[in-house]
Amino acid sequence: MRRDDQIKLGVFLHPAGYHEGAWRDPSVPANGGVDFEHHAHLATIAESAAFHFIFLADHLSVSEPDDASIARVSRNERFEPITLLSALSSRTQHIGLVATASTTYSQPYHLARMFASLDHLSKGRAAWNIVTSGSMFEAPNFGDRQLPDHKVRYARAREFVDVVKGLWDSWEDDAFIRDKQSGIFADTKKLHVLNHRGDYLSARGPLNIARPPQGYPVLVQAGASDTGIQFGAEFGEVVFTAEPALGAGKQFYATLKDRARALGREDEEVLIMPGIIPIAGRTKQEAFEKLKRLQSYTHIDVAIGAADRWLGSVTDLRSVNLDSLVPKSLPQTNFIRSRQKVLLDLAAREELTWRQLVRLVSDSHGHLMVVGTPDEIANVMVDTFDQHAADGFNVLPPTVPDGLKDFVELVVPELRRRGKFRSGYSGKTLRENLGLKRPLNRFTQGV
């Protein structure tokens, strides 16, 4: 298959916006995290612009290291993603619905059933962002003193995804005949019991819901460590990554596609969609004024807390001299390894001080941030796409709803003028809209 010449677009919906200071902006509803109508409004904006999907992140804990940070952030008040997207499925018709769920602190049967339900509720628009828990604060919420080792988390994740896919295949597509005359509801010749027993998991099956409309919900993956890249090459159909530099983005893109090919997968089966934070203004000065205002809302405790989280606690940022250079080499920790590497490599390449790195993390969390006019933002996006560093982007509006509206009203028309983004939906399911094949049932292949 030939690579599509148009950019794929998702939107990362944080209730306030992606910038650490977003919730303090006068345009942002302070209670947005628990306001369903706010989320429905954002979904409507994204769907009206023909975005491919809504993306919801998740953490299974409060992630800040201390009360000073917890007191000043808004992220600890938000809906569980599958619950929210199930509700949004009734308020949308076309846009894909991507929910994050951890393989470290979940059971396959539960997640298989919930995502199958979301796919049925949405008529084939569900996707699962597969993550392994990367925060030290999650472990105690599930009876562990510390997170399992990075390699163990990924080994469990590999087995976990295989089990979930097997459970989705419990019933063949036409197994439920629902024949009132004969009194036969299901054809048990088309029922398959998984009976999985592995190194980390055990699940008998079958799932007590019909096979999802898409076969499987679209599988999204967001790890960029070496182990994460291999996992994405094996399972990911959409890969979300943080790549703030074009050269590194091209290298990541080529590496992941090469590994996927080595596993027998086609390039079009793995869509790489890095995050982008667009701060758009009708002039460059207007755009930078928006960024400066958000920075003024961000307390130093919040900035340090965010840096500590995304850097995986590589050092004690409350005691380090913030005006000293970030060391060229730091020991890797067991937390969020891929983002650690992106940020520390960037700090080494640009010879940043800790203060500069803390500000960068607060502004972008390591994603590509473009501050400028619609033309300048579109230039970066098209160049990144054309140079094979991306198949599309997960747009992270700095604030919502205004930051999302700015992108939709200013940047999307510019992308369309260049023939790089669609004006409507071409398929009924998320798979169809992304150009992804519907997977065969493992129990019927070769039959």
C-alpha angles and dihedrals in degrees: 000000000000119000112259111251093218128084120247114223132200127173122224106216116208110171092240102021134273100279115093091234096046099106091061093057110110091231094058120085107239093216095045093122092070099028110104094188089057090055092044089053091052091048090051092052092050094045092048087058092049096245110175096229151350113238122205120192123203144192127194095220147027099278105197118106099225146012092262090063097037092054093058105043130083100203094091092072110066143111126268103258103233091048092050095045091048088058092044091052088074092051097049134053110190115015120101120246116219118188125186117226129170124235091200098065104024137075121239096231093054095049094042090054095044095049092044088052092050090050091052093044091051095040093242107330103113128118133178120220100208114213137166111221110262104177123094088216094064097063098068090052089065102041098270125121092209140004118274114257116281093250092047091051090054094044089054090045092054091052091042094056092047090052093048091050089049091051091050086056093054091109127036115238094260098036095111104071096164093200109179094186096057095032091233113134100172134024103229091196083073094051119101126193113210100204093188121183115170144152094283108011144043125194129160103187154161104178113235096228133067121268109282116265090245092047086240126012108252110279114230123186132190110184121114103177114110089263090046093051090052090049091050091049089053102041113004120107092172117026118200114199143162111239113158095172125062095220094052090044092055090049093050091047094050094045095050094045091048091052092047090051090050087058092052097260125136121237091245091058091068117053115192112208115174121195120261127189108204117194102186129191133166085243130026090244091055090051093050091048088057090053093047090052091053091048090052089057093054114093117212090242089058093047092050092045091052092048091049090052098047095039090054094238093291090161140002100268093188093063103033120098099256092204093058121098118264106252116253091233129036129168114262116243131209094254131089092334098178095056091043089058095047092050098041092045089052091049091051093046094050096033094236127183119231089255091055091047092049090052092047092052091047091052101041113359085229098306125128107275120193119190114188149067123331089257092053093048092047090049091057093045095048093044092050090049096044092048091055097248091120143016089203142325141261100223114219107195110210090222134009137256094003098044090050092047090050090055094045095045100038111024104031093059089051092051090049092048087059092048092245102118133044127244098216148004119289101189142033099235131050090245091055092048092049094044093243124147122245106246121241120240107263092222095057101041110120092013 
